[in-house]
XYZ file of C-alpha atoms in Angstrom:
491
model
C 3.878 8.450 31.636
C 0.221 7.838 30.941
C -0.550 4.295 29.930
C -3.572 2.839 28.240
C -4.141 -0.756 29.293
C -6.074 -2.856 26.838
C -7.550 -6.257 27.560
C -5.418 -8.898 25.843
C -6.970 -12.244 24.944
C -4.980 -15.441 24.428
C -7.000 -17.762 22.233
C -6.045 -21.086 20.685
C -6.776 -21.627 16.986
C -9.222 -24.440 17.784
C -11.607 -21.862 19.250
C -11.602 -19.816 16.070
C -11.185 -22.390 13.328
C -12.376 -25.860 12.418
C -8.880 -27.372 12.369
C -9.931 -31.006 12.038
C -10.516 -30.887 8.290
C -8.538 -28.433 6.140
C -10.165 -26.873 3.099
C -6.977 -27.704 1.226
C -3.688 -29.493 1.829
C -0.714 -29.150 -0.520
C 2.711 -30.767 -0.620
C 5.463 -28.200 -0.972
C 8.454 -28.650 -3.311
C 10.821 -28.113 -0.389
C 11.119 -26.491 3.009
C 9.615 -23.038 3.469
C 12.408 -20.511 3.853
C 10.200 -18.054 5.749
C 6.552 -17.378 6.490
C 4.117 -16.891 3.603
C 3.020 -13.388 2.648
C -0.491 -12.289 1.709
C -0.768 -10.502 -1.618
C -3.679 -8.672 -3.220
C -6.843 -10.634 -3.913
C -6.643 -14.240 -2.721
C -2.946 -14.801 -3.387
C -0.541 -16.397 -0.926
C 3.143 -15.875 -1.745
C 5.783 -18.280 -0.481
C 9.382 -19.228 -1.162
C 10.710 -22.756 -0.744
C 14.243 -24.098 -0.574
C 14.209 -24.679 -4.340
C 14.602 -20.853 -4.515
C 11.362 -20.358 -6.384
C 8.627 -17.859 -5.645
C 5.174 -19.481 -5.652
C 1.741 -17.877 -5.831
C -0.947 -20.040 -4.209
C -4.696 -19.405 -4.263
C -5.655 -19.059 -0.583
C -9.169 -20.410 -1.142
C -8.269 -23.503 -3.186
C -4.600 -24.213 -2.449
C -3.778 -24.422 -6.157
C -0.465 -23.058 -7.421
C -1.164 -20.181 -9.843
C 2.401 -19.570 -10.999
C 6.036 -19.968 -9.971
C 9.194 -17.994 -10.666
C 12.890 -18.600 -10.090
C 14.693 -15.215 -10.163
C 18.071 -16.769 -9.349
C 20.378 -16.634 -6.350
C 19.555 -16.769 -2.659
C 16.237 -15.168 -1.693
C 15.958 -13.405 1.671
C 12.715 -11.473 2.092
C 9.342 -10.942 0.453
C 7.076 -7.872 0.431
C 3.998 -6.593 -1.382
C 3.872 -3.044 -2.720
C 0.835 -0.733 -2.443
C 0.549 -0.820 -6.250
C -0.051 -4.591 -6.121
C 3.396 -5.658 -7.323
C 5.683 -8.040 -5.428
C 9.029 -6.943 -4.002
C 11.643 -9.653 -3.594
C 14.929 -9.237 -1.763
C 17.848 -11.367 -2.913
C 21.334 -11.456 -1.453
C 22.564 -8.691 -3.757
C 19.533 -7.996 -5.933
C 16.210 -6.224 -5.563
C 13.313 -7.442 -7.718
C 9.927 -5.958 -8.589
C 7.537 -8.603 -9.927
C 4.143 -8.282 -11.570
C 1.179 -10.103 -10.020
C 1.324 -12.695 -12.810
C 4.893 -13.739 -11.969
C 6.862 -11.749 -14.562
C 9.830 -9.650 -13.458
C 9.100 -5.922 -13.776
C 12.589 -4.628 -12.990
C 15.654 -5.583 -10.962
C 18.474 -3.622 -9.320
C 21.915 -4.811 -8.248
C 22.888 -4.016 -4.653
C 26.586 -4.883 -4.723
C 27.244 -4.268 -1.021
C 24.191 -6.262 0.075
C 21.386 -5.183 2.404
C 22.023 -3.997 5.961
C 18.333 -3.686 6.834
C 14.868 -4.833 6.000
C 12.978 -2.835 3.410
C 10.469 -0.170 4.367
C 7.718 0.772 1.898
C 5.643 3.932 1.963
C 2.058 4.181 0.729
C 3.201 5.677 -2.588
C 5.148 2.571 -3.555
C 8.614 3.948 -2.732
C 10.879 1.521 -0.898
C 13.852 2.335 1.318
C 16.801 0.220 2.426
C 20.237 0.578 4.016
C 23.391 -0.655 2.288
C 27.000 0.181 3.137
C 25.847 2.878 5.631
C 23.813 4.607 2.931
C 20.047 5.104 2.970
C 18.519 4.507 -0.478
C 15.102 5.240 -1.956
C 13.730 3.334 -4.961
C 10.458 4.452 -6.554
C 7.924 1.957 -7.914
C 9.409 2.275 -11.412
C 12.898 1.215 -10.287
C 14.593 4.636 -10.119
C 17.138 4.718 -7.265
C 18.508 7.708 -5.332
C 20.630 8.147 -2.188
C 18.914 9.998 0.674
C 21.772 9.878 3.191
C 25.303 8.592 2.534
C 26.336 8.355 6.219
C 23.228 6.788 7.744
C 23.762 5.354 11.241
C 20.199 4.486 12.255
C 19.341 0.905 13.112
C 15.567 0.458 13.010
C 13.711 2.718 10.590
C 10.278 3.150 9.012
C 8.449 5.633 6.753
C 5.343 7.644 7.634
C 2.563 8.636 5.248
C 3.665 12.282 5.389
C 7.070 11.378 3.934
C 9.124 11.429 7.139
C 11.680 8.694 7.746
C 11.768 7.675 11.418
C 14.773 5.830 12.832
C 16.332 4.843 16.156
C 19.815 6.051 17.079
C 21.525 6.633 20.461
C 18.363 6.320 22.595
C 16.474 8.715 20.337
C 13.628 8.481 17.869
C 14.590 10.837 15.049
C 12.850 12.043 11.890
C 14.412 12.756 8.511
C 12.864 14.023 5.267
C 13.389 12.463 1.837
C 15.693 15.382 1.025
C 17.872 14.512 4.072
C 16.704 17.404 6.262
C 16.426 16.797 10.003
C 12.830 17.225 11.242
C 12.651 16.366 14.974
C 14.032 14.146 17.732
C 12.514 12.470 20.821
C 14.388 10.880 23.739
C 13.440 7.272 24.518
C 13.809 5.547 27.882
C 14.507 2.108 26.409
C 15.530 0.628 23.096
C 12.771 -0.762 20.848
C 13.246 -4.105 19.125
C 10.750 -3.434 16.315
C 9.283 -0.354 14.668
C 6.502 0.095 12.125
C 4.459 3.003 10.788
C 0.720 2.977 10.224
C -0.877 5.991 8.573
C 0.495 9.043 10.411
C 1.659 7.189 13.549
C 4.576 4.970 14.542
C 4.479 1.930 16.827
C 7.542 0.993 18.901
C 7.670 -2.599 20.191
C 9.769 -3.622 23.192
C 11.181 -6.920 24.413
C 8.726 -7.170 27.337
C 5.698 -6.963 25.020
C 4.907 -3.279 25.613
C 4.048 -0.969 22.731
C 4.433 2.832 22.532
C 2.557 4.952 20.018
C 3.880 8.291 18.690
C 2.447 10.798 16.221
C 4.153 11.955 13.024
C 5.319 15.044 14.925
C 7.045 13.033 17.654
C 4.251 13.475 20.206
C 3.650 10.591 22.600
C 0.108 9.188 22.316
C -0.158 6.190 24.623
C 1.204 2.787 25.583
C -0.385 -0.625 25.903
C 0.556 -4.190 26.722
C 0.341 -7.201 24.432
C 1.860 -9.694 26.924
C 3.550 -11.225 23.872
C 7.223 -10.974 24.804
C 10.295 -11.022 22.562
C 8.583 -9.788 19.377
C 10.601 -10.711 16.306
C 8.430 -9.579 13.402
C 5.663 -7.053 12.747
C 3.613 -6.434 9.612
C 0.321 -4.935 8.411
C -2.263 -7.061 6.619
C -4.597 -5.964 3.832
C -7.177 -4.802 6.385
C -4.586 -2.480 7.999
C -4.382 -4.598 11.156
C -1.008 -4.947 12.900
C 0.323 -8.504 13.242
C 3.089 -8.968 15.816
C 4.858 -12.310 16.281
C 6.445 -13.204 19.592
C 6.768 -15.927 22.244
C 3.003 -16.440 22.599
C 2.162 -16.556 18.917
C 0.577 -13.810 16.849
C -0.857 -10.628 18.346
C -3.351 -8.775 16.174
C -3.890 -5.101 16.966
C -6.915 -3.314 15.518
C -7.598 0.193 16.832
C -7.961 -0.226 20.618
C -8.300 -4.015 20.685
C -5.624 -6.662 21.055
C -5.966 -10.385 20.335
C -3.140 -12.881 20.817
C -3.498 -16.232 19.081
C -1.268 -19.162 19.987
C 0.001 -21.038 16.943
C 1.113 -24.649 17.516
C 2.997 -25.155 14.256
C 6.145 -24.122 12.418
C 4.321 -21.440 10.473
C 0.870 -20.040 11.079
C -0.786 -16.863 9.904
C -4.205 -15.269 9.794
C -5.238 -13.643 6.545
C -7.656 -10.814 5.971
C -10.237 -13.064 4.289
C -10.511 -15.222 7.418
C -8.353 -18.154 6.297
C -5.792 -19.688 8.662
C -2.641 -21.003 6.978
C -0.619 -23.563 8.939
C 2.415 -25.736 8.299
C 2.785 -28.852 10.440
C 5.966 -29.965 8.710
C 8.603 -28.560 6.420
C 6.896 -29.991 3.358
C 3.165 -29.362 3.798
C 0.868 -26.372 3.982
C -2.794 -26.424 5.042
C -5.620 -23.912 4.959
C -8.555 -23.762 7.393
C -11.833 -21.854 7.392
C -13.240 -20.068 10.416
C -15.687 -21.896 12.645
C -19.291 -21.035 11.794
C -20.067 -20.030 15.380
C -16.980 -17.843 15.707
C -17.495 -14.162 16.391
C -13.946 -13.454 15.326
C -12.715 -12.324 11.944
C -9.192 -11.856 10.569
C -7.937 -9.526 13.265
C -10.010 -11.135 16.010
C -12.924 -8.734 15.617
C -16.280 -8.846 13.923
C -15.999 -7.755 10.318
C -17.364 -4.305 9.530
C -18.012 -2.722 6.155
C -15.391 -0.208 5.173
C -16.569 3.155 3.890
C -15.221 4.551 0.658
C -13.985 8.105 0.885
C -14.449 10.662 -1.852
C -12.295 13.653 -2.627
C -15.566 15.500 -2.886
C -16.346 15.010 0.804
C -14.661 17.919 2.557
C -15.790 16.719 5.986
C -13.155 13.962 6.121
C -10.263 16.386 6.329
C -9.878 17.829 9.836
C -8.216 21.114 10.701
C -5.225 19.302 12.181
C -4.308 17.828 8.799
C -3.168 21.056 7.172
C -1.971 24.484 8.186
C -4.700 27.080 8.575
C -3.034 29.278 5.983
C -3.453 26.790 3.167
C -6.963 25.881 4.266
C -7.898 29.560 4.142
C -6.546 29.941 0.615
C -8.282 26.862 -0.750
C -11.595 27.249 1.038
C -11.729 31.027 0.808
C -13.204 30.858 -2.674
C -10.704 33.229 -4.326
C -10.232 31.579 -7.704
C -6.994 33.378 -8.601
C -5.374 32.502 -5.272
C -6.384 28.872 -5.686
C -4.908 28.731 -9.178
C -1.705 30.308 -7.856
C -1.387 27.672 -5.126
C -1.821 24.852 -7.636
C 0.713 26.490 -9.948
C 3.267 26.552 -7.125
C 2.517 22.899 -6.378
C 3.240 22.020 -9.997
C 6.672 23.676 -9.820
C 7.856 21.339 -7.063
C 5.802 18.267 -7.887
C 8.775 16.256 -9.174
C 11.319 17.669 -6.746
C 12.991 15.575 -4.044
C 12.344 18.525 -1.721
C 8.603 18.315 -2.193
C 7.830 17.569 1.450
C 10.189 20.287 2.695
C 8.928 23.021 0.391
C 5.251 22.196 0.641
C 4.427 19.587 3.302
C 0.710 20.211 2.743
C 0.926 19.234 -0.931
C -1.539 16.357 -0.712
C -3.923 18.303 1.462
C -3.927 21.155 -1.030
C -4.882 18.862 -3.898
C -7.598 17.141 -1.915
C -9.108 20.391 -0.727
C -8.849 21.993 -4.145
C -10.754 19.110 -5.690
C -13.571 19.207 -3.152
C -17.067 20.216 -4.191
C -17.025 23.016 -1.663
C -15.365 24.951 -4.466
C -17.780 25.282 -7.374
C -15.166 26.424 -9.902
C -14.640 23.305 -11.953
C -11.432 24.577 -13.517
C -9.806 24.404 -10.063
C -10.927 20.813 -9.639
C -9.771 20.005 -13.158
C -6.304 21.305 -12.361
C -6.221 19.395 -9.086
C -6.995 16.096 -10.833
C -4.397 16.903 -13.488
C -1.749 17.434 -10.811
C -2.752 14.233 -9.044
C -2.122 12.430 -12.318
C 1.186 14.215 -12.761
C 2.267 13.175 -9.263
C 1.624 9.474 -10.103
C 0.942 9.045 -6.398
C -0.916 5.769 -5.855
C -2.152 6.843 -2.414
C -4.833 8.814 -4.282
C -6.270 5.648 -5.874
C -9.182 4.963 -3.464
C -10.276 8.614 -3.563
C -10.160 8.785 -7.354
C -12.135 5.553 -7.628
C -14.819 6.917 -5.319
C -15.017 10.128 -7.357
C -15.140 8.228 -10.658
C -18.107 6.244 -9.395
C -20.051 9.222 -8.008
C -19.191 12.157 -10.266
C -22.079 13.397 -12.419
C -20.256 16.147 -14.318
C -19.213 15.166 -17.837
C -16.708 18.053 -17.640
C -14.837 16.603 -14.646
C -14.994 12.907 -15.549
C -12.236 13.103 -18.227
C -9.831 14.565 -15.650
C -10.580 11.855 -13.092
C -10.093 9.176 -15.755
C -6.862 10.862 -16.886
C -5.503 10.829 -13.307
C -6.302 7.128 -12.919
C -4.537 6.368 -16.182
C -1.421 8.240 -15.068
C -1.339 6.297 -11.793
C -1.513 3.090 -13.839
C -2.533 0.937 -10.886
C -5.263 -1.690 -10.777
C -4.943 -4.365 -8.099
C -8.249 -6.156 -8.678
C -9.523 -5.043 -12.087
C -11.878 -2.536 -10.460
C -10.329 0.506 -12.154
C -10.644 -0.876 -15.691
C -14.175 -2.115 -14.989
C -15.345 1.242 -13.630
C -13.808 3.211 -16.515
C -15.636 0.922 -18.951
C -18.868 1.521 -17.057
C -18.593 5.322 -17.018
C -17.942 5.473 -20.789
C -21.596 4.467 -21.246
C -22.948 7.288 -19.100
C -22.160 10.166 -21.489
C -21.748 10.400 -25.255
C -18.655 12.582 -24.901
C -15.502 12.308 -27.006
C -13.183 13.751 -24.352
C -14.299 11.087 -21.868
C -13.776 8.434 -24.539
C -10.292 9.648 -25.548
C -9.072 9.846 -21.946
C -10.610 6.427 -21.257
C -8.775 4.912 -24.225
C -5.370 6.139 -23.137
C -6.038 5.345 -19.481
C -6.914 1.761 -20.404
C -3.730 1.609 -22.478
C -1.537 2.946 -19.647
C -3.085 0.664 -17.028
C -2.591 -2.314 -19.335
C 1.101 -1.434 -19.702
C 1.724 -0.850 -15.992
C -0.053 -4.072 -14.969
C 1.662 -6.110 -17.695
C -1.596 -7.065 -19.370
C -3.138 -8.533 -16.234
C -6.602 -7.273 -17.226
C -6.115 -7.453 -20.992
C -9.529 -8.985 -21.689
C -11.321 -6.192 -19.796
C -9.201 -3.576 -21.589
C -10.182 -4.962 -24.999
C -13.819 -5.133 -23.861
C -13.662 -1.404 -23.114
C -12.051 -0.599 -26.466
C -14.629 -2.723 -28.311
C -17.423 -0.882 -26.505
C -15.996 2.449 -27.707
C -15.646 1.146 -31.276
C -19.313 0.174 -31.296
C -20.454 3.416 -29.672
C -21.049 5.386 -32.853
C -18.224 7.884 -32.342
C -16.288 9.744 -35.047
C -13.784 8.200 -37.452
C -11.037 9.932 -35.457
C -12.024 7.959 -32.340
C -12.170 4.720 -34.322
C -8.656 5.307 -35.682
C -7.343 5.944 -32.169
C -8.926 2.679 -31.017
C -7.156 0.744 -33.780
C -3.848 2.505 -33.042
C -4.034 1.470 -29.392
C -4.972 -2.112 -30.310
C -1.848 -2.283 -32.512
C 0.322 -0.899 -29.689
C -1.046 -3.428 -27.206
C -0.458 -6.349 -29.555
């Protein structure tokens, strides 16, 4: 077996942070039940023994809100759509970012596994030997009613990977077997990242496999007995073991010893530590430190646009579909999109058309000059309500210069109904000013309305600012009436 050995550094927090004087120090209302979790923005989520969920501002240490759902609380997650997922003893909660419960589901037999979330906001869990899927709106279905896997995770392409009888096996959402790989030893942890899966072993080794079951490489962390693994907001892997926290970013590994009950790095460079059961402290990085969140110098992240065909390599999609989309035959392209629409809400989507997302991305690229094809692609993206398209749609909304295509991009964003930071609402408001076009305005109105509903009014002031801007824009009486109708619905 080929192995890739990566230099592993063991660094004490004092080398990275000024730990003499915290930037904040708060007294907790009880013992922390488990380690804090980083949410979107600057939020730190934690649960104390008073069985309340607290949201703390990482930069100031102030408590923003608290919630007591009821019953014993076991685990805490954040969803890709910005909501909070809370696992009780027999209940599953979805919570808005402002602390209000979005929905809850009873799990009468309890949970036999940790949750696994995919990038589209679906979450999976095992209960009573059944594998369940719950979408981000709280709709629950059974994938497999005789599931025997122990560890499991979900890949971006919709495959469910699990360990059973010395094998790494793959299952689709429609319960079809995909592939199987023999393993020499049993992993203790498993997590997916993009289209790959990481297997962690007791001795600190890590194996990396592709979404097709192909072995990539192995490396050593020297952090034995790993007991937890997660991914932070910068997509860095955080593994906790005997020697502290190991942060894995691309081909680099950094292990940081933590001399406290709880200690975590966060993606904005703040170190959170607990020296007792009843206190929590936050520290800034040292000014002379070269290290950032994951132990590496911070680099600017590029935004990717659907319009940039160069980002999609040949290995992403089958040559057949690439030929159809890029061949320029308008009727064939329309036929492909029509077939996509037929299965878009089917549980067998990944089985019938595994290249679904690739087809939409390619169809919406500027390499095809027929705007009706791109219009249809954006419409289908909206129909899919797939939040993994959010960064691409945002990039297109910012760059697109066609007043014909802008309404379709805005429509798709409204159907997704996701806004983690207020950026979506702000950008829609900005683009309304660029063209005096009623179709852009109408789609913007209803997108603002949908986003406001899905985010529980989190950006209400910005939504009303956008509506007020449209009211004062000199549009027709019909537009004005629609503005007032939406204002009444929101109130």
